[in-house]
Short mmCIF file of C-alpha atoms and ligand atoms in Angstrom, two decimals:
data_model
loop_
_atom_site.label_atom_id
_atom_site.label_comp_id
_atom_site.label_asym_id
_atom_site.label_seq_id
_atom_site.Cartn_x
_atom_site.Cartn_y
_atom_site.Cartn_z
CA MET I 228 -21.68 -13.21 -20.17
CA LEU I 229 -24.40 -11.52 -18.23
CA LYS I 230 -24.63 -14.53 -15.86
CA PHE I 231 -25.08 -12.30 -12.79
CA VAL I 232 -28.81 -13.08 -12.79
CA THR I 233 -28.34 -16.76 -12.41
CA VAL I 234 -24.67 -16.87 -10.76
CA GLY I 235 -24.08 -15.35 -7.16
CA ARG I 236 -20.92 -13.51 -6.37
CA ASP I 237 -18.31 -15.84 -5.06
CA MET I 238 -14.72 -15.00 -3.72
CA PRO I 239 -12.22 -17.44 -3.59
CA GLU I 240 -12.06 -19.66 -0.46
CA LYS I 241 -11.25 -17.60 2.73
CA ARG I 242 -9.42 -19.43 5.32
CA ASP I 243 -10.89 -20.26 8.52
CA ALA I 244 -10.26 -17.38 11.10
CA GLU I 245 -8.53 -19.95 13.56
CA ALA I 246 -6.05 -21.14 11.14
CA ARG I 247 -5.31 -17.48 9.86
CA ARG I 248 -4.33 -16.67 13.48
CA GLN I 249 -1.43 -19.04 13.23
CA ASP I 250 0.55 -17.79 10.29
CA PHE I 251 1.10 -14.86 8.05
CA ASP I 252 0.13 -16.48 4.92
CA GLU I 253 -2.58 -14.63 2.75
CA ILE I 254 -6.17 -15.41 3.74
CA TYR I 255 -7.69 -16.06 0.43
CA GLY I 256 -7.07 -18.95 -1.82
CA GLU I 257 -6.94 -18.91 -5.63
CA TYR I 258 -9.70 -19.56 -7.97
CA ALA I 259 -9.80 -22.73 -10.00
CA ALA I 260 -10.12 -22.03 -13.77
CA GLU I 261 -13.82 -23.03 -13.98
CA LYS I 262 -14.65 -20.77 -11.06
CA ALA I 263 -12.62 -17.84 -12.41
CA ALA I 264 -14.38 -18.17 -15.61
CA GLU I 265 -17.77 -18.46 -14.21
CA GLN I 266 -17.37 -15.34 -11.90
CA SER I 267 -15.94 -13.35 -15.09
CA ALA I 268 -18.94 -14.34 -16.90
CA ARG I 269 -21.11 -12.37 -14.23
CA CYS I 270 -19.89 -9.04 -16.07
CA SER I 271 -22.75 -7.20 -17.83
CA GLN I 272 -20.59 -5.83 -20.25
CA CYS I 273 -22.27 -2.64 -19.67
CA GLY I 274 -21.94 0.13 -22.35
CA VAL I 275 -20.34 2.57 -19.82
CA PRO I 276 -17.95 0.58 -17.44
CA TYR I 277 -17.82 2.63 -14.23
CA CYS I 278 -15.33 -0.08 -12.90
CA GLN I 279 -12.84 1.20 -15.43
CA THR I 280 -13.30 4.85 -14.86
CA HIS I 281 -13.09 4.48 -11.05
CA CYS I 282 -9.62 2.25 -11.47
CA PRO I 283 -6.85 4.66 -11.24
CA LEU I 284 -5.14 2.84 -14.01
CA HIS I 285 -8.36 2.54 -16.31
CA ASN I 286 -7.59 -1.18 -16.69
CA ASN I 287 -9.80 -2.54 -19.60
CA ILE I 288 -11.70 -4.58 -17.24
CA PRO I 289 -15.04 -5.61 -19.05
CA ASP I 290 -12.53 -6.94 -21.91
CA TRP I 291 -10.24 -9.06 -19.73
CA LEU I 292 -13.28 -10.42 -17.82
CA ARG I 293 -14.91 -11.45 -21.09
CA MET I 294 -11.44 -13.22 -22.44
CA THR I 295 -11.24 -14.98 -19.10
CA ALA I 296 -14.92 -16.21 -19.32
CA GLU I 297 -14.02 -17.59 -22.65
CA GLY I 298 -10.95 -19.38 -21.58
CA ARG I 299 -8.55 -16.93 -23.37
CA LEU I 300 -6.40 -16.52 -20.47
CA ARG I 301 -3.25 -15.57 -22.15
CA GLU I 302 -4.87 -12.76 -24.09
CA ALA I 303 -6.51 -11.63 -21.07
CA TYR I 304 -3.05 -11.48 -19.32
CA GLU I 305 -1.59 -9.43 -22.09
CA LEU I 306 -4.28 -7.07 -21.94
CA SER I 307 -4.15 -6.72 -18.15
CA GLN I 308 -0.39 -6.07 -17.92
CA ALA I 309 -0.75 -3.44 -20.59
CA THR I 310 -2.13 -1.04 -18.31
CA ASN I 311 -0.82 -2.21 -15.04
CA THR I 312 2.79 -2.99 -14.18
CA PHE I 313 1.87 -5.25 -11.25
CA PRO I 314 -1.75 -6.62 -11.51
CA GLU I 315 -1.25 -9.49 -9.22
CA ILE I 316 -0.37 -6.80 -6.39
CA CYS I 317 -3.29 -4.49 -7.09
CA GLY I 318 -5.50 -7.50 -7.46
CA ARG I 319 -4.60 -8.51 -3.76
CA ILE I 320 -4.43 -5.11 -2.09
CA CYS I 321 -6.45 -2.43 -3.94
CA PRO I 322 -9.33 -1.46 -1.75
CA GLN I 323 -11.64 -2.77 -4.51
CA ASP I 324 -14.71 -1.85 -2.57
CA ARG I 325 -13.81 1.87 -3.04
CA LEU I 326 -12.60 1.68 -6.57
CA CYS I 327 -13.58 -0.73 -9.39
CA GLU I 328 -15.82 -3.12 -7.52
CA GLY I 329 -17.55 -0.34 -5.55
CA ASN I 330 -18.54 1.04 -8.85
CA CYS I 331 -19.60 -2.12 -10.81
CA VAL I 332 -23.09 -1.73 -12.44
CA ILE I 333 -24.48 -4.94 -11.25
CA GLU I 334 -23.26 -4.18 -7.67
CA GLN I 335 -25.57 -0.86 -8.15
CA SER I 336 -28.58 -3.04 -9.23
CA GLY I 337 -27.99 -5.12 -5.94
CA HIS I 338 -26.85 -8.51 -7.73
CA GLY I 339 -23.39 -8.21 -5.82
CA THR I 340 -20.19 -7.06 -7.62
CA VAL I 341 -17.94 -8.91 -10.15
CA THR I 342 -14.91 -10.16 -8.10
CA ILE I 343 -12.71 -7.85 -10.14
CA GLY I 344 -9.30 -8.03 -7.92
CA SER I 345 -9.61 -11.61 -7.46
CA VAL I 346 -9.82 -12.30 -11.07
CA GLU I 347 -7.11 -9.80 -11.87
CA LYS I 348 -4.98 -11.71 -9.38
CA TYR I 349 -6.08 -15.07 -10.83
CA ILE I 350 -4.88 -13.93 -14.24
CA THR I 351 -1.48 -12.86 -13.52
CA ASP I 352 -0.70 -15.45 -10.90
CA THR I 353 -1.62 -18.01 -13.83
CA ALA I 354 0.72 -16.10 -16.16
CA TRP I 355 3.61 -16.42 -13.96
CA GLU I 356 2.89 -20.05 -13.41
CA GLN I 357 2.68 -20.58 -17.19
CA GLY I 358 5.91 -18.71 -17.89
CA TRP I 359 3.82 -15.80 -19.90
CA VAL I 360 5.35 -12.87 -17.80
CA ALA I 361 8.02 -11.93 -20.42
CA PRO I 362 11.20 -10.62 -19.24
CA ILE I 363 12.42 -6.97 -19.63
CA ARG I 364 14.47 -7.11 -22.92
CA PRO I 365 14.74 -3.67 -24.71
CA ALA I 366 14.68 -3.78 -28.60
CA GLN I 367 17.43 -1.25 -28.20
CA GLU I 368 19.71 0.04 -25.63
CA ARG I 369 19.99 3.95 -24.87
CA LYS I 370 22.90 5.79 -23.23
CA GLU I 371 20.58 8.07 -21.27
CA SER I 372 20.15 7.22 -17.63
CA VAL I 373 17.72 8.06 -15.02
CA GLY I 374 18.24 7.77 -11.24
CA ILE I 375 15.14 6.62 -9.32
CA ILE I 376 15.21 7.58 -5.46
CA GLY I 377 13.03 5.22 -3.75
CA ALA I 378 12.18 1.54 -4.60
CA GLY I 379 8.44 1.43 -3.62
CA PRO I 380 5.69 0.87 -6.26
CA ALA I 381 6.10 4.21 -7.72
CA GLY I 382 9.72 3.84 -8.36
CA LEU I 383 9.50 0.42 -9.68
CA ALA I 384 6.80 1.06 -11.94
CA ALA I 385 8.69 3.94 -13.48
CA ALA I 386 11.93 1.81 -13.73
CA ASP I 387 10.01 -1.05 -15.52
CA MET I 388 8.58 1.30 -18.16
CA LEU I 389 11.93 3.13 -18.70
CA ARG I 390 13.84 0.13 -19.09
CA ARG I 391 11.60 -1.42 -21.48
CA GLU I 392 12.62 1.40 -23.68
CA GLY I 393 16.08 0.71 -22.97
CA VAL I 394 16.95 3.83 -20.71
CA GLN I 395 19.64 3.04 -17.99
CA VAL I 396 17.95 2.90 -14.73
CA THR I 397 19.61 2.88 -11.30
CA ILE I 398 17.26 2.84 -8.10
CA TYR I 399 18.68 4.08 -4.83
CA ASP I 400 17.21 3.26 -1.81
CA ARG I 401 17.79 3.23 2.10
CA TYR I 402 16.53 -0.14 2.93
CA ASP I 403 18.15 -3.41 2.40
CA ARG I 404 15.27 -4.86 0.19
CA GLY I 405 13.18 -3.22 -2.61
CA GLY I 406 9.47 -2.70 -2.45
CA GLY I 407 9.12 -0.13 -0.14
CA LEU I 408 5.88 -0.47 1.90
CA LEU I 409 5.11 -3.39 -0.14
CA THR I 410 7.75 -5.14 1.60
CA TYR I 411 8.24 -3.65 5.05
CA GLY I 412 4.70 -2.20 5.71
CA ILE I 413 2.23 -4.31 4.27
CA PRO I 414 2.15 -7.74 6.12
CA GLY I 415 2.17 -11.16 4.53
CA PHE I 416 -1.48 -11.87 5.06
CA LYS I 417 -2.50 -9.26 2.68
CA LEU I 418 0.61 -9.64 0.23
CA GLU I 419 3.10 -12.59 0.45
CA LYS I 420 6.50 -11.41 0.23
CA ASP I 421 7.63 -13.84 -2.49
CA VAL I 422 5.05 -11.92 -4.85
CA VAL I 423 7.13 -8.67 -4.47
CA MET I 424 10.29 -10.27 -4.62
CA LYS I 425 9.50 -12.11 -7.98
CA ARG I 426 9.02 -8.57 -9.32
CA MET I 427 12.22 -7.48 -8.00
CA ALA I 428 14.11 -10.31 -9.58
CA GLN I 429 12.42 -9.55 -12.77
CA LEU I 430 13.59 -5.83 -12.84
CA GLU I 431 17.04 -6.80 -11.91
CA ASP I 432 17.24 -9.40 -14.61
CA GLY I 433 15.79 -6.66 -16.93
CA GLY I 434 18.87 -4.84 -16.16
CA VAL I 435 17.64 -2.43 -13.44
CA THR I 436 20.67 -1.61 -11.11
CA PHE I 437 19.71 -1.37 -7.39
CA VAL I 438 22.10 0.44 -5.08
CA MET I 439 20.46 -0.64 -1.71
CA ASN I 440 21.27 0.64 1.71
CA CYS I 441 21.73 3.92 0.46
CA ASN I 442 20.33 6.76 2.46
CA VAL I 443 20.05 9.68 0.17
CA GLY I 444 21.07 12.87 2.00
CA GLU I 445 23.34 10.87 4.25
CA ASP I 446 25.21 8.09 2.31
CA MET I 447 25.05 10.02 -1.10
CA SER I 448 23.98 13.72 -1.89
CA PHE I 449 20.96 14.50 -3.95
CA GLU I 450 23.09 16.71 -6.11
CA GLU I 451 25.50 13.64 -6.56
CA ILE I 452 22.69 11.48 -8.03
CA ARG I 453 21.41 14.47 -10.07
CA SER I 454 24.71 14.91 -11.71
CA ALA I 455 25.14 11.23 -12.66
CA HIS I 456 21.80 11.08 -14.60
CA ASP I 457 20.03 13.03 -17.25
CA ALA I 458 16.82 12.90 -15.18
CA VAL I 459 16.01 11.95 -11.51
CA LEU I 460 12.62 10.56 -10.10
CA ILE I 461 12.02 11.21 -6.38
CA ALA I 462 9.63 8.52 -5.31
CA THR I 463 10.47 8.27 -1.45
CA GLY I 464 6.96 7.81 -0.14
CA VAL I 465 5.91 9.24 3.32
CA TYR I 466 7.56 8.09 6.49
CA LYS I 467 7.11 10.77 9.38
CA SER I 468 4.63 9.21 11.85
CA ARG I 469 2.17 11.50 13.10
CA ASP I 470 2.35 11.51 16.81
CA LEU I 471 0.44 12.13 20.05
CA GLN I 472 0.75 14.77 22.74
CA ALA I 473 -0.61 13.38 25.75
CA PRO I 474 0.82 12.60 29.35
CA GLY I 475 2.78 9.76 29.85
CA VAL I 476 3.42 9.15 25.95
CA GLY I 477 7.03 8.55 26.46
CA ALA I 478 6.56 5.31 28.46
CA ASP I 479 8.13 2.18 27.35
CA GLY I 480 5.84 -0.12 25.27
CA ILE I 481 4.33 2.85 23.30
CA VAL I 482 5.56 2.30 19.73
CA ARG I 483 5.06 3.42 16.13
CA ALA I 484 3.15 1.36 13.74
CA ILE I 485 5.71 1.55 11.06
CA ASP I 486 8.48 0.49 13.34
CA TYR I 487 6.21 -2.56 14.72
CA LEU I 488 5.20 -3.39 11.21
CA THR I 489 8.58 -3.48 9.61
CA ALA I 490 10.02 -5.50 12.47
CA SER I 491 7.25 -8.27 11.99
CA ASN I 492 7.93 -8.30 8.13
CA ARG I 493 11.64 -8.60 8.70
CA LYS I 494 10.90 -11.51 10.86
CA SER I 495 9.03 -13.04 8.15
CA PHE I 496 12.30 -12.84 5.92
CA GLY I 497 14.01 -14.52 8.48
CA ASP I 498 15.93 -11.61 9.53
CA ASP I 499 17.48 -11.00 13.18
CA VAL I 500 15.52 -8.18 14.53
CA ALA I 501 16.91 -7.13 18.03
CA GLU I 502 13.80 -5.10 18.93
CA PHE I 503 11.61 -8.16 18.03
CA ASP I 504 13.83 -10.60 20.01
CA SER I 505 13.90 -8.24 23.10
CA GLY I 506 10.10 -8.28 23.13
CA GLU I 507 9.97 -4.43 22.53
CA LEU I 508 8.08 -4.92 19.20
CA ASN I 509 6.68 -8.20 19.77
CA ALA I 510 3.00 -8.68 20.86
CA GLU I 511 3.29 -12.26 22.31
CA GLY I 512 1.36 -12.55 25.57
CA LYS I 513 0.56 -8.97 25.82
CA ARG I 514 -2.56 -6.59 26.04
CA VAL I 515 -2.35 -4.75 22.89
CA VAL I 516 -4.04 -1.45 22.18
CA VAL I 517 -3.78 0.26 18.72
CA ILE I 518 -4.70 3.64 18.18
CA GLY I 519 -6.05 4.80 14.80
CA GLY I 520 -8.76 3.74 12.19
CA GLY I 521 -6.77 3.50 9.16
CA ASP I 522 -5.36 0.62 7.15
CA THR I 523 -2.16 0.85 9.07
CA ALA I 524 -4.20 0.19 12.32
CA MET I 525 -6.09 -2.76 10.74
CA ASP I 526 -2.55 -4.18 9.68
CA CYS I 527 -1.26 -3.88 13.28
CA VAL I 528 -4.28 -5.35 15.05
CA ARG I 529 -3.99 -8.38 12.67
CA THR I 530 -0.28 -8.41 13.01
CA ALA I 531 -0.50 -8.62 16.88
CA ILE I 532 -3.29 -11.44 16.89
CA ARG I 533 -0.79 -13.56 14.78
CA GLN I 534 2.10 -12.78 17.19
CA GLY I 535 -0.04 -14.33 19.91
CA ALA I 536 -1.32 -11.24 21.72
CA GLU I 537 -3.41 -11.99 25.03
CA SER I 538 -6.04 -9.46 24.00
CA VAL I 539 -6.05 -6.81 21.07
CA LYS I 540 -8.25 -3.56 21.07
CA CYS I 541 -8.36 -0.95 18.49
CA LEU I 542 -9.29 2.61 19.56
CA TYR I 543 -10.85 4.98 17.02
CA ARG I 544 -12.42 8.23 17.52
CA ARG I 545 -15.31 8.12 15.19
CA ASP I 546 -17.61 5.18 14.60
CA ARG I 547 -17.41 2.04 12.22
CA ALA I 548 -19.28 4.00 9.28
CA ASN I 549 -17.00 6.83 9.53
CA MET I 550 -13.49 5.09 9.66
CA PRO I 551 -10.99 5.56 6.75
CA GLY I 552 -9.80 1.94 6.81
CA SER I 553 -11.52 -0.70 4.49
CA GLN I 554 -14.69 -2.39 6.01
CA ARG I 555 -13.49 -5.61 4.61
CA GLU I 556 -10.33 -5.53 6.92
CA VAL I 557 -12.58 -4.59 9.90
CA ALA I 558 -14.56 -7.57 9.30
CA ASN I 559 -11.60 -9.69 8.63
CA ALA I 560 -10.01 -8.56 12.03
CA GLU I 561 -13.10 -9.02 13.72
CA GLU I 562 -13.27 -12.52 12.66
CA GLU I 563 -9.60 -13.06 14.02
CA GLY I 564 -10.35 -11.69 17.48
CA VAL I 565 -9.81 -7.92 17.46
CA GLU I 566 -12.09 -5.88 19.41
CA PHE I 567 -13.04 -2.31 18.27
CA ILE I 568 -13.90 0.27 20.69
CA TRP I 569 -15.57 3.05 18.73
CA LEU I 570 -15.90 6.54 19.62
CA THR I 571 -12.83 6.61 21.83
CA ALA I 572 -9.40 8.70 22.26
CA PRO I 573 -6.38 8.31 24.16
CA LYS I 574 -6.22 11.09 26.93
CA GLY I 575 -3.02 9.88 28.43
CA PHE I 576 -1.13 6.69 29.63
CA THR I 577 -0.46 5.36 32.92
CA GLY I 578 2.86 3.92 33.61
CA GLU I 579 4.49 1.63 36.36
CA ALA I 580 2.74 1.88 39.89
CA GLY I 581 0.30 4.13 38.38
CA SER I 582 2.77 7.01 37.37
CA SER I 583 1.84 9.19 34.14
CA GLU I 584 5.38 10.49 33.95
CA GLY I 585 6.25 8.06 30.96
CA THR I 586 9.50 6.68 32.67
CA GLY I 587 8.57 2.89 33.34
CA PRO I 588 6.68 0.48 30.96
CA VAL I 589 3.10 1.47 30.05
CA ARG I 590 0.33 -0.16 31.97
CA GLY I 591 -2.84 1.30 30.46
CA VAL I 592 -4.42 3.98 28.23
CA VAL I 593 -6.40 6.62 29.68
CA VAL I 594 -9.41 6.78 27.38
CA ASP I 595 -11.73 9.55 26.58
CA ARG I 596 -15.14 8.63 25.20
CA MET I 597 -16.46 10.70 22.30
CA ARG I 598 -19.62 11.32 20.38
CA LEU I 599 -20.11 12.85 16.79
CA GLY I 600 -21.13 16.24 16.40
CA ALA I 601 -21.68 18.81 13.69
CA PRO I 602 -20.29 18.02 10.23
CA ASP I 603 -16.89 19.87 9.48
CA ALA I 604 -16.28 21.75 6.18
CA THR I 605 -15.84 18.48 4.18
CA GLY I 606 -19.26 17.13 5.69
CA ARG I 607 -17.52 14.62 7.98
CA GLN I 608 -19.14 14.56 11.52
CA MET I 609 -16.49 15.83 13.98
CA PRO I 610 -15.71 13.89 17.02
CA GLU I 611 -16.65 15.55 20.55
CA LEU I 612 -15.48 14.73 23.90
CA ILE I 613 -18.15 13.67 26.40
CA GLU I 614 -16.90 15.11 29.65
CA GLY I 615 -16.07 13.04 32.61
CA ALA I 616 -16.71 9.61 30.98
CA ASP I 617 -12.89 8.56 30.56
CA TYR I 618 -11.80 5.01 31.75
CA ILE I 619 -8.50 3.01 31.85
CA GLU I 620 -8.05 0.43 29.04
CA GLU I 621 -5.06 -1.80 30.36
CA ALA I 622 -2.03 -2.49 27.86
CA ASP I 623 1.39 -3.69 27.87
CA LEU I 624 1.79 -2.52 24.33
CA VAL I 625 0.53 0.50 22.71
CA ILE I 626 0.63 1.15 18.94
CA LYS I 627 0.36 4.36 17.48
CA ALA I 628 -1.16 4.18 14.05
CA LEU I 629 -2.22 7.94 13.38
CA GLY I 630 -1.05 8.15 9.77
CA PHE I 631 2.17 9.48 7.99
CA GLU I 632 3.68 12.77 6.84
CA PRO I 633 6.38 13.57 4.26
CA GLU I 634 9.71 14.22 5.67
CA ASP I 635 11.24 17.51 4.79
CA LEU I 636 13.23 16.63 1.90
CA PRO I 637 14.76 20.18 1.00
CA ALA I 638 16.23 20.48 4.29
CA LEU I 639 17.23 16.93 4.63
CA TRP I 640 18.83 16.76 1.37
CA GLY I 641 19.97 20.36 1.39
CA VAL I 642 18.60 21.05 -1.97
CA GLU I 643 17.60 24.55 -2.90
CA GLY I 644 14.74 25.31 -5.43
CA LEU I 645 12.67 22.08 -4.90
CA GLU I 646 9.35 23.54 -3.80
CA VAL I 647 6.85 21.61 -1.72
CA THR I 648 3.26 22.14 -0.78
CA ARG I 649 1.82 23.50 2.68
CA TRP I 650 1.44 19.81 3.66
CA GLY I 651 5.46 19.37 2.84
CA THR I 652 4.74 17.04 -0.13
CA VAL I 653 6.75 17.86 -3.23
CA LYS I 654 5.09 19.97 -5.69
CA ALA I 655 4.83 18.42 -8.95
CA GLU I 656 2.96 19.01 -12.11
CA PHE I 657 -0.22 16.86 -12.72
CA GLU I 658 0.19 13.92 -15.07
CA THR I 659 3.99 14.53 -15.49
CA GLY I 660 5.28 14.59 -12.10
CA ARG I 661 7.63 17.71 -13.11
CA THR I 662 8.87 19.32 -10.03
CA SER I 663 10.38 22.95 -10.03
CA LEU I 664 13.80 21.42 -10.52
CA PRO I 665 14.64 21.00 -14.17
CA GLY I 666 14.85 17.31 -15.17
CA VAL I 667 13.66 16.07 -11.67
CA TYR I 668 10.26 14.46 -11.21
CA ALA I 669 8.37 13.02 -8.34
CA ALA I 670 5.71 10.35 -7.94
CA GLY I 671 3.74 8.42 -5.42
CA ASP I 672 3.06 9.28 -1.59
CA ILE I 673 5.55 12.03 -1.53
CA VAL I 674 3.37 13.90 -4.00
CA ARG I 675 0.03 12.71 -2.96
CA GLY I 676 0.65 12.33 0.78
CA ALA I 677 -0.20 8.75 2.15
CA SER I 678 -2.34 7.08 -0.65
CA LEU I 679 -2.59 3.80 -2.43
CA VAL I 680 -0.16 1.49 -4.23
CA VAL I 681 -2.28 1.77 -7.46
CA TRP I 682 -2.16 5.59 -7.65
CA ALA I 683 1.71 5.04 -6.77
CA ILE I 684 1.76 2.95 -9.74
CA ARG I 685 -0.18 5.32 -11.97
CA ASP I 686 2.20 8.13 -11.19
CA GLY I 687 5.19 6.12 -12.00
CA ARG I 688 3.89 5.35 -15.10
CA ASP I 689 2.86 8.86 -15.90
CA CYS I 690 6.19 10.24 -14.82
CA SER I 691 8.15 7.75 -17.00
CA ALA I 692 6.06 8.81 -20.17
CA ALA I 693 6.94 12.15 -19.24
CA ILE I 694 10.83 11.44 -18.73
CA LEU I 695 10.82 9.39 -22.03
CA GLU I 696 9.30 12.35 -23.73
CA GLU I 697 12.16 14.75 -22.33
CA LEU I 698 14.86 12.43 -23.19
CA GLY I 699 13.55 12.08 -26.58
CA GLN I 700 13.70 15.83 -27.02
CA SER I 701 17.01 16.17 -25.43
CA ALA I 702 18.44 13.48 -27.71
CA ALA I 703 16.92 15.21 -30.66
CA VAL I 704 18.65 18.47 -29.63
CA ALA I 705 21.89 16.59 -29.06
CA ALA I 706 21.82 15.13 -32.73
CA GLU I 707 21.05 18.74 -34.41
C1 FAD L 245 0.85 -0.33 6.90
C2 FAD L 245 0.44 0.05 5.62
C3 FAD L 245 -0.49 -0.78 4.91
C4 FAD L 245 -0.60 -0.21 3.77
N1 FAD L 245 -1.86 -0.90 2.82
C5 FAD L 245 -2.19 -0.74 1.66
C6 FAD L 245 -3.12 -1.54 0.92
O1 FAD L 245 -3.61 -2.30 1.53
N2 FAD L 245 -3.44 -1.13 -0.33
C7 FAD L 245 -3.04 -0.10 -0.70
O2 FAD L 245 -3.36 0.17 -1.94
N3 FAD L 245 -2.07 0.57 -0.21
C8 FAD L 245 -1.83 0.57 1.12
N4 FAD L 245 -0.78 1.19 1.63
C9 FAD L 245 -0.23 2.39 1.27
C10 FAD L 245 0.68 2.18 0.16
O3 FAD L 245 1.74 1.11 0.62
C11 FAD L 245 1.57 3.27 -0.30
O4 FAD L 245 0.49 4.32 -0.71
C12 FAD L 245 2.62 2.99 -1.48
O5 FAD L 245 3.57 2.14 -1.18
C13 FAD L 245 3.14 4.32 -1.82
O6 FAD L 245 4.18 4.03 -2.77
P1 FAD L 245 5.53 4.85 -2.84
O7 FAD L 245 6.25 4.21 -4.08
O8 FAD L 245 5.18 6.28 -3.09
O9 FAD L 245 6.21 4.97 -1.47
P2 FAD L 245 6.90 3.63 -0.82
O10 FAD L 245 6.13 2.39 -0.87
O11 FAD L 245 6.70 4.33 0.93
O12 FAD L 245 8.49 3.61 -1.05
C14 FAD L 245 9.48 4.66 -0.98
C15 FAD L 245 10.76 4.00 -1.02
O13 FAD L 245 11.72 5.09 -0.78
C16 FAD L 245 12.85 4.76 -0.04
N5 FAD L 245 13.26 5.95 0.56
C17 FAD L 245 12.70 6.99 1.23
N6 FAD L 245 13.63 7.95 1.54
C18 FAD L 245 14.71 7.69 0.84
C19 FAD L 245 16.04 8.08 0.91
N7 FAD L 245 16.19 9.45 1.50
N8 FAD L 245 17.12 7.65 0.27
C20 FAD L 245 16.75 6.30 -0.31
N9 FAD L 245 15.59 5.95 -0.10
C21 FAD L 245 14.57 6.55 0.59
C22 FAD L 245 12.13 3.88 1.25
O14 FAD L 245 13.03 3.14 1.89
C23 FAD L 245 11.10 2.97 0.34
O15 FAD L 245 11.54 1.78 -0.20
C24 FAD L 245 -0.40 0.88 3.07
C25 FAD L 245 0.67 1.82 3.87
C26 FAD L 245 0.80 1.39 5.00
C27 FAD L 245 2.10 2.15 5.66
S1 SF4 L 246 -5.87 -2.07 -10.30
FE1 SF4 L 246 -7.17 -1.95 -8.39
S2 SF4 L 246 -8.76 -0.51 -8.87
FE2 SF4 L 246 -7.91 -1.21 -11.03
S3 SF4 L 246 -8.98 -3.16 -11.66
FE3 SF4 L 246 -7.31 -3.74 -10.36
S4 SF4 L 246 -8.20 -4.28 -8.36
FE4 SF4 L 246 -9.50 -2.68 -9.31
#
């Protein structure tokens, strides 16, 4: 260990940008065994591992790094999976620069962080290859059942924990495939789809029942689900896209990021997607403008590059240092040919023949130039308009990636007594996920607002522990 003084930080090989532009495969390769051991040995085994504190799952990072450095890979895997339901997924898509790696002690001392995410991915990918990933086989079946609404990471993590304890689990989801945003939001170049599908197969093989194409509130009522199970977990994520109010915003060719990414991900599965085949949600040959500066915007610009767009530009109202998206993803996008136009905001859209009525196809974005002004209450500098500096950015496809809000579940589901916050997220108790309705829990984005996969996993695990406790207590009462 402690090799950080002599061994530099080295990520797995990143594919050449030109090759990356041609497909939707992940951009990083896998470590070879020696490289993984060498990079793990850079860990300083410091007494106070801030990486662990800043990992939402409190993964025992220093210990599994040491085991990997010593070639004890199977033990490293056992330890890693004890706290993380999907380590190979987090290793790929956690924003490590803001979480574990950003707080690594040797990073703070200027030596370059230990590549924690890449080692975590390597350990679990190896475990799958070697057949160490155990099937879910509860020691004893229990009669209690839990209904989970939503097959995203929060719902899946809870299902995994509950099934391991023998609880009967049914997951209801409105999509045809499970995985939530892991499947239909996040593109393959960050997370290849077979990684997610392997986990789905593991859960199915472990006895989880999936009821797909079931939109709760339409195909089945919330009360039906509630009366069919001993407890219910709401893990529906947030899907209401924030919109723009600007002249011409209704023009053809101005689309929502979630529709665009879902269509692209469906094509990666080989599905027929009419809106893609018609060109509506396909960037090929088009001048694409993406509006937004978060992770969703980064995924849109990089998808458009891979679809063969003529040009891809990203408008963001603050500057590079103040954008919410990962700096690593911005760098990847720039390498692949995306142009960022910082300090800009859409003022309106021009349509066919210069009309701004929003009838024909979009032809351009009227762009306001901004500057950063005084900080707001959170300390973040507010963008201010520079009067009279607007210009037109030509575009055939405009993708709105302005973030997501929760749907109004109490109204959609006609359920009284389910309390929500002033942001519309479901009100749930910290660390247990208990809602205002008895026996009903909530986890993931529907509680936090748009967040991260690792937090959804954490919530799903916490909720399942609380549900198990409640089921245990009910079983004890019934036996008295
Ligand atoms: C484009 C994009 C890129 C992202 N990239 C990253 C990243 O790189 N790293 C990261 O950590 N996070 C990323 N995130 C965030 C991350 O995907 C989410 O925080 C996470 O998926 C939330 O998990 P969840 O289980 O709460 O919800 P979701 O993953 O949204 O799953 C919710 C599920 O509920 C189902 N559902 C909803 N309503 C109903 C209903 N009425 N009836 C039945 N089923 C229903 C949905 O179909 C869906 O399958 C990204 C998000 C987006 C949009
Ligand atoms: S789960 Fe995410 S934050 Fe935690 S160690 Fe893994 S990559 Fe880092």
